[in-house]
Tab-separated table of C-alpha atoms and ligand atoms in Angstrom:
chain	number	residue	atom	x	y	z
A	25	MET	CA	-28.259	9.174	20.272
A	26	PHE	CA	-26.441	10.902	17.441
A	27	THR	CA	-22.855	9.885	16.610
A	28	ILE	CA	-20.747	11.388	13.863
A	29	ILE	CA	-17.773	9.515	12.402
A	30	THR	CA	-15.213	11.349	10.287
A	31	GLY	CA	-11.806	10.649	8.793
A	32	ALA	CA	-9.112	12.446	10.790
A	33	GLN	CA	-6.389	12.510	8.117
A	34	PHE	CA	-6.554	12.509	4.286
A	35	GLY	CA	-9.202	9.795	3.885
A	36	ASP	CA	-8.981	5.988	3.751
A	37	GLU	CA	-8.478	5.714	7.503
A	38	GLY	CA	-10.820	2.704	7.715
A	39	LYS	CA	-14.166	4.485	8.140
A	40	GLY	CA	-16.019	1.702	6.296
A	41	LYS	CA	-14.657	-0.949	8.631
A	42	VAL	CA	-15.515	0.999	11.786
A	43	VAL	CA	-19.008	1.948	10.586
A	44	ASP	CA	-19.695	-1.732	9.790
A	45	MET	CA	-18.470	-2.621	13.266
A	46	LEU	CA	-20.744	-0.091	14.998
A	47	ALA	CA	-23.793	-0.269	12.698
A	48	LYS	CA	-25.609	-3.014	14.585
A	49	GLU	CA	-25.935	-0.668	17.554
A	50	TYR	CA	-27.708	1.971	15.417
A	51	ASP	CA	-31.109	2.402	13.737
A	52	ILE	CA	-29.942	4.703	10.938
A	53	VAL	CA	-26.599	5.085	9.135
A	54	VAL	CA	-26.427	8.175	6.938
A	55	ARG	CA	-23.940	9.741	4.495
A	56	PHE	CA	-23.894	13.541	4.733
A	57	GLN	CA	-21.318	14.742	2.171
A	58	GLY	CA	-19.110	13.694	-0.708
A	59	GLY	CA	-20.032	11.257	-3.416
A	60	ASP	CA	-18.550	8.230	-5.124
A	61	ASN	CA	-15.060	9.679	-4.751
A	62	ALA	CA	-15.378	7.821	-1.438
A	63	GLY	CA	-14.396	4.174	-1.364
A	64	HIS	CA	-15.292	2.538	1.938
A	65	THR	CA	-14.255	-1.077	2.400
A	66	VAL	CA	-16.211	-3.545	4.478
A	67	VAL	CA	-14.777	-7.046	4.890
A	68	ALA	CA	-17.345	-9.527	6.224
A	69	ASP	CA	-17.749	-13.295	6.041
A	70	GLY	CA	-14.887	-13.651	3.608
A	71	LYS	CA	-16.287	-11.046	1.194
A	72	THR	CA	-14.940	-7.582	0.454
A	73	TYR	CA	-17.464	-4.834	-0.330
A	74	LYS	CA	-16.187	-1.566	-1.778
A	75	LEU	CA	-18.914	0.993	-1.186
A	76	HIS	CA	-19.004	4.406	-2.844
A	77	ASN	CA	-22.469	5.851	-2.172
A	78	ILE	CA	-24.252	3.363	0.046
A	79	PRO	CA	-23.557	3.795	3.765
A	80	SER	CA	-21.299	1.127	5.279
A	81	GLY	CA	-24.015	-0.170	7.628
A	82	VAL	CA	-25.637	-1.961	4.667
A	83	LEU	CA	-24.950	-5.484	5.945
A	84	PHE	CA	-27.136	-4.900	9.014
A	85	ASP	CA	-30.840	-4.391	9.500
A	86	VAL	CA	-30.610	-0.608	9.677
A	87	ARG	CA	-32.162	2.226	7.695
A	88	LEU	CA	-29.622	3.756	5.299
A	89	LEU	CA	-29.846	7.352	4.132
A	90	ILE	CA	-28.046	9.599	1.658
A	91	GLY	CA	-28.501	13.214	2.705
A	92	PRO	CA	-28.996	16.374	0.634
A	93	GLY	CA	-25.461	17.595	1.386
A	94	ALA	CA	-24.063	14.651	-0.562
A	95	VAL	CA	-23.608	14.388	-4.326
A	96	MET	CA	-24.641	11.134	-5.938
A	97	ASN	CA	-23.947	9.381	-9.232
A	98	PRO	CA	-27.134	7.366	-9.819
A	99	LYS	CA	-25.443	5.024	-12.274
A	100	ILE	CA	-22.835	4.047	-9.692
A	101	LEU	CA	-25.546	3.745	-7.032
A	102	VAL	CA	-27.604	1.247	-9.033
A	103	GLU	CA	-24.435	-0.716	-9.807
A	104	GLU	CA	-23.860	-0.902	-6.057
A	105	ILE	CA	-27.461	-1.947	-5.388
A	106	ASP	CA	-27.113	-4.701	-8.022
A	107	MET	CA	-23.721	-5.834	-6.681
A	108	LEU	CA	-25.199	-6.120	-3.187
A	109	ALA	CA	-28.245	-8.029	-4.513
A	110	GLU	CA	-25.877	-10.533	-6.161
A	111	ASN	CA	-24.376	-11.029	-2.713
A	112	GLY	CA	-27.765	-11.613	-1.129
A	113	VAL	CA	-28.200	-8.109	0.316
A	114	ASP	CA	-31.451	-6.478	-0.828
A	115	VAL	CA	-31.283	-2.699	-0.836
A	116	THR	CA	-34.999	-1.962	-1.087
A	117	PRO	CA	-36.658	1.457	-0.705
A	118	GLY	CA	-37.531	0.304	2.802
A	119	LYS	CA	-33.832	0.015	3.536
A	120	LEU	CA	-32.317	2.966	1.636
A	121	GLY	CA	-33.610	6.526	1.412
A	122	ILE	CA	-32.186	9.239	-0.832
A	123	ASP	CA	-33.058	12.843	-0.129
A	124	ALA	CA	-35.163	14.545	-2.811
A	125	LYS	CA	-32.549	17.322	-2.909
A	126	THR	CA	-29.397	15.205	-3.203
A	127	SER	CA	-27.315	16.629	-6.059
A	128	ILE	CA	-26.984	14.346	-9.041
A	129	ILE	CA	-23.621	13.791	-10.720
A	130	MET	CA	-24.094	13.637	-14.491
A	131	PRO	CA	-21.643	12.510	-17.200
A	132	TYR	CA	-20.943	16.165	-18.043
A	133	HIS	CA	-19.664	16.706	-14.484
A	134	MET	CA	-17.190	13.849	-14.924
A	135	ALA	CA	-16.156	15.109	-18.374
A	136	LEU	CA	-15.589	18.623	-17.022
A	137	ASP	CA	-13.617	17.254	-14.043
A	138	THR	CA	-11.294	15.330	-16.373
A	139	LEU	CA	-10.916	18.215	-18.848
A	140	ARG	CA	-10.136	20.713	-16.106
A	141	GLU	CA	-7.609	18.405	-14.463
A	142	GLU	CA	-5.857	17.855	-17.813
A	143	LYS	CA	-5.494	21.599	-18.218
A	144	ARG	CA	-4.205	22.294	-14.715
A	145	THR	CA	-0.495	23.037	-14.670
A	146	VAL	CA	-0.495	22.145	-10.973
A	147	LYS	CA	-2.647	19.018	-10.707
A	148	ILE	CA	-4.940	18.133	-7.806
A	149	GLY	CA	-5.163	14.464	-8.724
A	150	THR	CA	-8.961	14.272	-8.411
A	151	THR	CA	-10.800	10.968	-8.665
A	152	SER	CA	-12.373	12.171	-11.984
A	153	ARG	CA	-15.797	11.411	-10.495
A	154	GLY	CA	-17.171	14.886	-11.228
A	155	ILE	CA	-17.402	15.796	-7.546
A	156	GLY	CA	-16.119	19.367	-7.816
A	157	PHE	CA	-18.317	20.207	-10.791
A	158	ALA	CA	-21.431	18.771	-9.141
A	159	TYR	CA	-20.800	20.891	-6.036
A	160	MET	CA	-20.104	23.924	-8.253
A	161	ASP	CA	-23.573	23.455	-9.717
A	162	LYS	CA	-25.092	23.236	-6.239
A	163	VAL	CA	-23.453	26.497	-5.196
A	164	GLY	CA	-24.174	28.039	-8.595
A	165	ARG	CA	-27.833	26.935	-8.334
A	166	ASP	CA	-27.643	24.926	-11.529
A	167	GLU	CA	-27.786	21.536	-9.824
A	168	LEU	CA	-29.933	18.649	-10.846
A	169	GLN	CA	-31.517	17.045	-7.799
A	170	MET	CA	-32.675	13.498	-7.105
A	171	ALA	CA	-36.305	14.571	-7.503
A	172	ASP	CA	-35.521	16.087	-10.919
A	173	ILE	CA	-34.278	12.883	-12.533
A	174	ALA	CA	-37.233	10.879	-11.170
A	175	GLU	CA	-40.018	12.906	-12.872
A	176	SER	CA	-40.279	13.370	-16.659
A	177	ASP	CA	-41.537	16.972	-16.494
A	178	ARG	CA	-39.038	18.141	-13.932
A	179	PHE	CA	-36.180	16.410	-15.759
A	180	LYS	CA	-37.078	18.007	-19.102
A	181	ARG	CA	-37.542	21.447	-17.554
A	182	ARG	CA	-34.177	21.308	-15.774
A	183	MET	CA	-32.257	19.854	-18.716
A	184	ASP	CA	-33.681	22.438	-21.146
A	185	GLU	CA	-32.073	25.046	-18.957
A	186	ILE	CA	-28.847	23.176	-18.193
A	187	VAL	CA	-27.890	21.557	-21.550
A	188	PRO	CA	-26.841	24.705	-23.469
A	189	GLN	CA	-24.586	26.001	-20.702
A	190	LYS	CA	-22.921	22.610	-20.184
A	191	GLU	CA	-22.390	22.165	-23.934
A	192	SER	CA	-20.725	25.526	-24.159
A	193	ALA	CA	-18.590	24.862	-21.053
A	194	ILE	CA	-17.334	21.586	-22.564
A	195	LYS	CA	-16.703	23.166	-25.973
A	196	GLU	CA	-14.745	25.936	-24.289
A	197	MET	CA	-12.437	23.298	-22.851
A	198	ASN	CA	-12.099	21.570	-26.245
A	199	GLY	CA	-14.134	18.597	-25.088
A	200	ASP	CA	-16.859	16.665	-26.886
A	201	PRO	CA	-20.229	18.328	-26.079
A	202	SER	CA	-22.227	15.257	-27.137
A	203	VAL	CA	-21.613	13.876	-23.628
A	204	VAL	CA	-24.215	16.342	-22.309
A	205	THR	CA	-27.199	14.816	-24.091
A	206	SER	CA	-26.056	11.311	-25.030
A	207	GLY	CA	-27.079	9.428	-21.887
A	208	LEU	CA	-30.115	11.417	-20.806
A	209	ASP	CA	-32.700	8.681	-21.373
A	210	GLU	CA	-30.602	6.237	-19.395
A	211	TYR	CA	-30.330	8.683	-16.487
A	212	HIS	CA	-34.047	9.357	-16.503
A	213	GLY	CA	-34.638	5.577	-16.544
A	214	ILE	CA	-32.423	5.220	-13.472
A	215	GLY	CA	-34.199	8.193	-11.904
A	216	LYS	CA	-37.560	6.445	-12.304
A	217	ARG	CA	-36.118	3.269	-10.784
A	218	LEU	CA	-34.849	5.264	-7.806
A	219	LYS	CA	-38.071	7.268	-7.314
A	220	PRO	CA	-39.418	4.976	-4.557
A	221	TYR	CA	-36.227	5.633	-2.577
A	222	ILE	CA	-36.850	9.380	-2.295
A	223	THR	CA	-37.286	10.707	1.208
A	224	ASP	CA	-36.836	13.781	3.404
A	225	VAL	CA	-33.623	12.928	5.266
A	226	SER	CA	-33.717	15.831	7.725
A	227	LEU	CA	-37.244	14.890	8.750
A	228	GLU	CA	-36.394	11.185	9.104
A	229	VAL	CA	-33.302	11.841	11.181
A	230	ASN	CA	-35.026	14.380	13.433
A	231	HIS	CA	-38.013	12.054	13.949
A	232	ALA	CA	-35.690	9.159	14.769
A	233	LEU	CA	-33.723	11.196	17.318
A	234	ALA	CA	-36.935	12.505	18.908
A	235	ALA	CA	-38.128	8.903	19.258
A	236	GLY	CA	-34.920	7.982	21.105
A	237	LYS	CA	-33.432	6.084	18.157
A	238	LYS	CA	-29.742	5.940	17.319
A	239	VAL	CA	-28.283	7.660	14.284
A	240	LEU	CA	-24.743	7.245	12.935
A	241	ALA	CA	-23.474	9.812	10.427
A	242	GLU	CA	-20.714	8.396	8.197
A	243	GLY	CA	-18.227	10.935	6.895
A	244	ALA	CA	-16.282	10.517	3.683
A	245	GLN	CA	-12.735	11.704	2.893
A	246	GLY	CA	-10.818	13.249	5.806
A	247	ALA	CA	-10.294	16.477	7.748
A	248	HIS	CA	-7.374	17.759	5.683
A	249	LEU	CA	-9.322	17.309	2.433
A	250	ASP	CA	-12.007	19.689	3.750
A	251	ILE	CA	-12.998	22.379	1.245
A	252	ILE	CA	-12.761	25.150	3.866
A	253	HIS	CA	-10.129	24.002	6.367
A	254	GLY	CA	-8.026	21.548	4.350
A	255	THR	CA	-4.785	21.809	2.394
A	256	GLN	CA	-6.164	23.889	-0.495
A	257	LYS	CA	-6.086	23.547	-3.353
A	258	PHE	CA	-5.390	19.877	-2.827
A	259	VAL	CA	-8.759	19.138	-1.260
A	260	THR	CA	-12.108	17.696	-2.187
A	261	SER	CA	-15.146	19.905	-2.843
A	262	SER	CA	-17.198	19.261	0.284
A	263	SER	CA	-16.827	19.933	3.966
A	264	THR	CA	-15.590	16.716	5.516
A	265	ILE	CA	-15.612	17.675	9.188
A	266	ALA	CA	-18.111	16.764	11.900
A	267	GLY	CA	-19.895	20.114	11.992
A	268	TYR	CA	-20.982	19.621	8.430
A	269	ALA	CA	-22.929	16.502	9.375
A	270	CYS	CA	-25.414	18.817	11.094
A	271	ALA	CA	-25.550	21.297	8.215
A	272	GLY	CA	-25.664	18.628	5.523
A	273	LEU	CA	-28.351	16.553	7.207
A	274	GLY	CA	-30.432	19.362	8.635
A	275	VAL	CA	-30.013	18.393	12.297
A	276	GLY	CA	-29.237	20.922	15.025
A	277	PRO	CA	-25.773	20.793	16.633
A	278	THR	CA	-27.407	20.453	20.063
A	279	LYS	CA	-28.400	16.901	19.051
A	280	VAL	CA	-24.834	15.549	18.697
A	281	ASP	CA	-23.677	13.097	21.389
A	282	ASN	CA	-20.394	11.640	20.112
A	283	VAL	CA	-17.871	12.495	17.452
A	284	MET	CA	-15.503	9.670	16.621
A	285	GLY	CA	-12.357	10.198	14.577
A	286	ILE	CA	-10.922	7.375	12.520
A	287	ILE	CA	-7.163	7.645	12.400
A	288	LYS	CA	-4.449	5.383	11.033
A	289	ALA	CA	-1.371	4.531	13.056
A	290	TYR	CA	0.574	6.210	10.232
A	291	ILE	CA	-0.680	8.511	7.453
A	292	THR	CA	-1.566	8.192	3.775
A	293	ARG	CA	-2.707	10.473	1.015
A	294	VAL	CA	-3.902	9.830	-2.566
A	295	GLY	CA	-3.476	12.583	-5.104
A	296	GLU	CA	-1.336	15.696	-4.846
A	297	GLY	CA	-0.673	18.076	-1.958
A	298	PRO	CA	1.629	18.399	1.038
A	299	LEU	CA	2.387	15.388	3.228
A	300	PRO	CA	5.276	16.391	5.520
A	301	THR	CA	6.095	12.887	6.799
A	302	GLU	CA	5.953	11.204	3.366
A	303	LEU	CA	8.424	8.325	3.064
A	304	ALA	CA	9.940	7.861	-0.369
A	305	ASN	CA	12.011	4.894	0.786
A	306	GLU	CA	11.680	1.240	1.785
A	307	GLU	CA	9.781	2.148	4.974
A	308	GLY	CA	7.143	3.872	2.804
A	309	GLU	CA	7.125	0.809	0.572
A	310	HIS	CA	6.615	-1.413	3.648
A	311	LEU	CA	3.544	0.635	4.666
A	312	ARG	CA	2.088	0.613	1.142
A	313	GLU	CA	2.590	-3.102	0.562
A	314	LYS	CA	1.704	-4.354	4.036
A	315	GLY	CA	-1.175	-1.886	4.380
A	316	GLY	CA	-2.527	-2.549	0.871
A	317	GLU	CA	-2.372	1.199	0.355
A	318	PHE	CA	-3.899	1.482	-3.103
A	319	GLY	CA	-6.933	3.720	-3.706
A	320	THR	CA	-10.296	1.980	-3.234
A	321	THR	CA	-11.894	4.162	-5.931
A	322	THR	CA	-9.056	4.736	-8.410
A	323	GLY	CA	-6.493	2.016	-7.595
A	324	ARG	CA	-3.734	4.636	-7.402
A	325	PRO	CA	-0.868	3.899	-4.964
A	326	ARG	CA	-1.341	5.892	-1.775
A	327	ARG	CA	1.534	8.007	-0.525
A	328	CYS	CA	2.557	6.808	2.955
A	329	GLY	CA	4.288	8.492	5.878
A	330	TRP	CA	4.816	8.430	9.643
A	331	PHE	CA	2.076	9.499	12.048
A	332	ASP	CA	1.778	13.301	11.989
A	333	LEU	CA	0.800	14.785	15.367
A	334	PRO	CA	0.454	18.448	14.278
A	335	LEU	CA	-2.056	17.386	11.602
A	336	ALA	CA	-3.868	15.202	14.172
A	337	LYS	CA	-4.097	18.166	16.560
A	338	LYS	CA	-5.656	20.312	13.862
A	339	SER	CA	-8.097	17.561	13.043
A	340	ILE	CA	-9.091	17.355	16.727
A	341	ASN	CA	-9.819	21.090	16.703
A	342	LEU	CA	-11.789	20.925	13.451
A	343	ASN	CA	-13.929	17.983	14.599
A	344	GLY	CA	-14.119	18.193	18.400
A	345	TYR	CA	-13.549	14.457	18.741
A	346	THR	CA	-14.860	12.665	21.810
A	347	GLY	CA	-12.878	9.538	20.913
A	348	PHE	CA	-10.761	7.820	18.272
A	349	SER	CA	-10.626	4.475	16.534
A	350	LEU	CA	-6.982	3.781	15.755
A	351	THR	CA	-6.623	1.562	12.697
A	352	LYS	CA	-3.932	-0.437	10.946
A	353	ILE	CA	-1.384	-0.769	13.752
A	354	ASP	CA	-0.736	-4.284	12.400
A	355	VAL	CA	0.843	-2.619	9.368
A	356	LEU	CA	3.654	-1.219	11.544
A	357	THR	CA	4.669	-4.719	12.661
A	358	GLY	CA	8.128	-5.726	11.525
A	359	LEU	CA	9.701	-2.278	11.415
A	360	ASN	CA	12.663	-2.080	13.811
A	361	SER	CA	11.968	1.452	14.876
A	362	LEU	CA	9.039	3.789	14.312
A	363	LYS	CA	8.891	7.538	14.064
A	364	VAL	CA	6.147	9.910	15.133
A	365	CYS	CA	6.229	13.494	13.926
A	366	THR	CA	5.742	15.695	17.000
A	367	GLY	CA	6.386	19.066	15.351
A	368	TYR	CA	7.819	20.824	12.316
A	369	GLU	CA	10.713	23.056	11.488
A	370	LEU	CA	9.722	25.847	9.150
A	371	GLY	CA	12.750	28.021	8.390
A	372	SER	CA	14.007	29.158	11.791
A	373	GLU	CA	10.702	28.411	13.536
A	374	THR	CA	9.637	25.302	15.436
A	375	LEU	CA	5.919	24.530	15.158
A	376	GLY	CA	3.654	22.132	17.052
A	377	TYR	CA	0.629	22.890	14.863
A	378	PRO	CA	0.371	23.034	11.070
A	379	PRO	CA	0.766	26.425	9.392
A	380	GLU	CA	-2.497	27.462	7.781
A	381	LEU	CA	-1.303	27.676	4.190
A	382	SER	CA	-0.506	24.643	2.049
A	383	ASP	CA	2.685	26.053	0.569
A	384	GLU	CA	4.007	26.615	4.095
A	385	LEU	CA	2.970	23.096	5.135
A	386	ALA	CA	4.832	21.801	2.076
A	387	ARG	CA	8.013	23.474	3.361
A	388	CYS	CA	7.710	21.978	6.870
A	389	LYS	CA	10.392	19.516	7.918
A	390	PRO	CA	9.161	16.963	10.455
A	391	ILE	CA	10.689	16.690	13.914
A	392	TYR	CA	10.560	13.038	14.920
A	393	ARG	CA	10.402	11.073	18.129
A	394	GLU	CA	11.791	7.602	17.491
A	395	VAL	CA	10.414	4.608	19.347
A	396	PRO	CA	11.158	0.870	19.130
A	397	GLY	CA	8.954	-1.323	16.932
A	398	TRP	CA	7.664	-4.836	17.529
A	399	GLY	CA	7.700	-8.169	15.762
A	400	GLY	CA	5.358	-11.138	15.516
A	401	ASP	CA	1.884	-11.227	14.024
A	402	ILE	CA	-0.604	-9.037	15.904
A	403	SER	CA	-3.473	-9.427	13.435
A	404	GLY	CA	-5.137	-12.080	15.620
A	405	THR	CA	-4.929	-10.008	18.797
A	406	ALA	CA	-8.264	-9.800	20.607
A	407	SER	CA	-7.390	-7.429	23.452
A	408	PHE	CA	-5.077	-4.583	24.284
A	409	ALA	CA	-3.283	-6.707	26.894
A	410	GLU	CA	-2.328	-9.270	24.207
A	411	LEU	CA	-0.442	-6.698	22.128
A	412	PRO	CA	3.364	-6.770	22.369
A	413	GLY	CA	4.632	-4.285	24.984
A	414	ASN	CA	6.041	-1.870	22.401
A	415	ALA	CA	2.745	-1.841	20.467
A	416	GLN	CA	0.872	-1.026	23.693
A	417	LYS	CA	3.355	1.762	24.392
A	418	TYR	CA	2.903	3.133	20.861
A	419	VAL	CA	-0.887	3.314	21.235
A	420	LEU	CA	-0.652	4.903	24.690
A	421	MET	CA	1.906	7.411	23.425
A	422	LEU	CA	-0.370	8.524	20.576
A	423	GLU	CA	-3.271	8.827	23.005
A	424	GLU	CA	-1.263	10.939	25.404
A	425	LEU	CA	0.145	13.156	22.640
A	426	MET	CA	-3.317	13.731	21.124
A	427	GLY	CA	-5.121	14.170	24.443
A	428	VAL	CA	-8.183	12.276	23.154
A	429	THR	CA	-9.148	8.747	24.209
A	430	ILE	CA	-8.457	5.926	21.761
A	431	GLU	CA	-11.601	3.845	22.195
A	432	TYR	CA	-10.978	1.119	19.634
A	433	VAL	CA	-7.852	-0.413	18.147
A	434	SER	CA	-7.978	-2.196	14.793
A	435	VAL	CA	-5.407	-4.841	13.843
A	436	GLY	CA	-6.716	-6.027	10.468
A	437	PRO	CA	-9.466	-5.499	7.894
A	438	GLY	CA	-11.788	-8.192	9.264
A	439	ARG	CA	-14.658	-7.864	11.702
A	440	LYS	CA	-12.953	-9.788	14.475
A	441	GLN	CA	-9.803	-7.711	14.198
A	442	THR	CA	-10.875	-4.860	16.465
A	443	PHE	CA	-10.994	-4.508	20.224
A	444	LYS	CA	-11.917	-1.870	22.758
A	445	LYS	CA	-8.805	-0.440	24.316
B	517	GDP	P1	-12.188	4.393	4.247
B	517	GDP	O1	-12.250	5.151	2.976
B	517	GDP	O2	-11.819	5.248	5.413
B	517	GDP	O3	-13.414	3.580	4.526
B	517	GDP	O4	-10.974	3.359	4.091
B	517	GDP	P2	-10.682	2.412	2.815
B	517	GDP	O5	-11.641	1.298	2.835
B	517	GDP	O6	-10.571	3.226	1.570
B	517	GDP	O7	-9.215	1.939	3.128
B	517	GDP	C1	-8.902	1.256	4.301
B	517	GDP	C2	-8.296	-0.101	3.906
B	517	GDP	O8	-7.663	-0.685	5.029
B	517	GDP	C3	-9.354	-1.105	3.474
B	517	GDP	O9	-8.781	-1.954	2.529
B	517	GDP	C4	-9.678	-1.847	4.760
B	517	GDP	O10	-10.177	-3.159	4.530
B	517	GDP	C5	-8.322	-1.892	5.407
B	517	GDP	N1	-8.306	-1.870	6.881
B	517	GDP	C6	-9.145	-1.242	7.741
B	517	GDP	N2	-8.711	-1.377	9.013
B	517	GDP	C7	-7.577	-2.111	8.946
B	517	GDP	C8	-6.625	-2.552	9.915
B	517	GDP	O11	-6.732	-2.305	11.117
B	517	GDP	N3	-5.545	-3.261	9.451
B	517	GDP	C9	-5.375	-3.554	8.128
B	517	GDP	N4	-4.297	-4.232	7.771
B	517	GDP	N5	-6.247	-3.149	7.191
B	517	GDP	C10	-7.309	-2.420	7.590
B	518	IMO	P1	-12.679	8.089	1.343
B	518	IMO	O1	-14.081	8.457	1.761
B	518	IMO	C1	-8.803	9.534	-0.101
B	518	IMO	C2	-8.867	12.964	-2.835
B	518	IMO	C3	-8.444	12.724	-4.269
B	518	IMO	C4	-7.840	14.078	-4.602
B	518	IMO	C5	-8.750	15.040	-3.853
B	518	IMO	C6	-9.821	15.676	-4.716
B	518	IMO	O2	-12.552	6.749	0.719
B	518	IMO	O3	-11.710	8.325	2.463
B	518	IMO	P2	-12.094	14.733	-5.742
B	518	IMO	O4	-12.338	13.635	-6.701
B	518	IMO	O5	-12.780	14.556	-4.426
B	518	IMO	O6	-12.350	16.089	-6.331
B	518	IMO	O7	-10.499	14.683	-5.472
B	518	IMO	O8	-9.352	14.295	-2.827
B	518	IMO	N1	-9.958	12.083	-2.351
B	518	IMO	C7	-9.770	11.069	-1.493
B	518	IMO	N2	-8.651	10.569	-0.948
B	518	IMO	N3	-10.002	9.004	0.233
B	518	IMO	C8	-11.147	9.516	-0.278
B	518	IMO	O9	-12.359	9.126	0.143
B	518	IMO	C9	-11.061	10.571	-1.216
B	518	IMO	N4	-11.977	11.269	-1.927
B	518	IMO	C10	-11.283	12.196	-2.601
B	518	IMO	O10	-7.500	11.686	-4.360
B	518	IMO	O11	-6.561	14.182	-4.036
B	519	MG	MG1	-11.460	5.066	1.032
């Protein structure tokens, strides 16, 4: 069985929590895109794990993989491995595999990311993790791969070619070119440490599926941050939608069984770009404070808004979801009335689906349906029937409006705070 999980909004929907919840039913959990711009939170046994590279199934006895469509900062990865070891979780080469072709994020990618962002008159608000520049090198065929940093000869050969062009790129942006060569020994040292983890991810996943095993692909970011279909230019540099799991892992689309979308009961966004239902008032403040809406990777406050149906509909088209996990409905508790954006006004037009261009989306005015809220504490709810009537109605309304089954409902960050609808 092959299941793909992706974020249905702008990231931070609770993918880490849902992957942790489902992981025990799978043999392999694999990341297929993005890098340590991702911050996936798993809360288990009173501990909070913030994962950036390592798949969120790490607390279970499953094989973890990082595919060749991902970009990976080896320094952050070993920090994660060490953090997990301190918590009694051994991430051995038997547990984690990294594809030989996974693109490596180097300090010069991070430096270039920061320099470019400083110079942009219209900012993107990147995570400064070097993601865009690492993917530029992949597309430009100047990437450094996992296999390259693990072998002295390969590393030297690649760096001899790469160093001069990176130094000149950094100088051109008035940066300090010494960043290109200063940490090379350290990176090669990490590369040697990671050598036993190298594997062929496409082969492993295809073998597992052929043997009747279960594979869970864990997306990072969200549909509207997709490099092709998102709200350019305010997007990340990889394809974040379900179809890319196949391309990024090297698995045929005929192998996919389920595609699950993770979607919040409202919407958030970190960084710049249009967010039609954004609330710059006390309701937005309620969502941010109650939802703990601060970036897992950068700590930046997340922008919060009401649930946006047109964006959800687009996400359903982009991903072909077979089901949803709806997260964070507990955060809506205590608001007297709730709004759901069912369409937009754009000039004289009424739209039920987002316009394709970001500047047009930025001009959209939401059309709201207002529904009553609920009180009390729902974070201990263990079944749909136990939810207050208005919370049940809210979930059923979203399901009906989206036309896709909501399979799971999440009412808190912990493992016990989820139930099947
Ligand atoms: P991801 O990037 O999609 O994995 O999401 P993040 O981990 O960046 O952000 C989601 C945040 O919400 C984390 O702090 C989770 O622990 C938390 N969370 C997940 N599901 C729920 C939920 O149903 N209710 C509440 N209150 N918090 C949740
Ligand atoms: P997870 O996997 C939310 C956003 C950044 C910025 C834009 C581009 O935790 O959901 P980048 O560094 O990727 O070039 O930044 O994308 N962004 C995310 N927002 N969750 C994420 O990941 C994100 N990863 C990148 O804030 O707006
Ligand atoms: Mg996150």
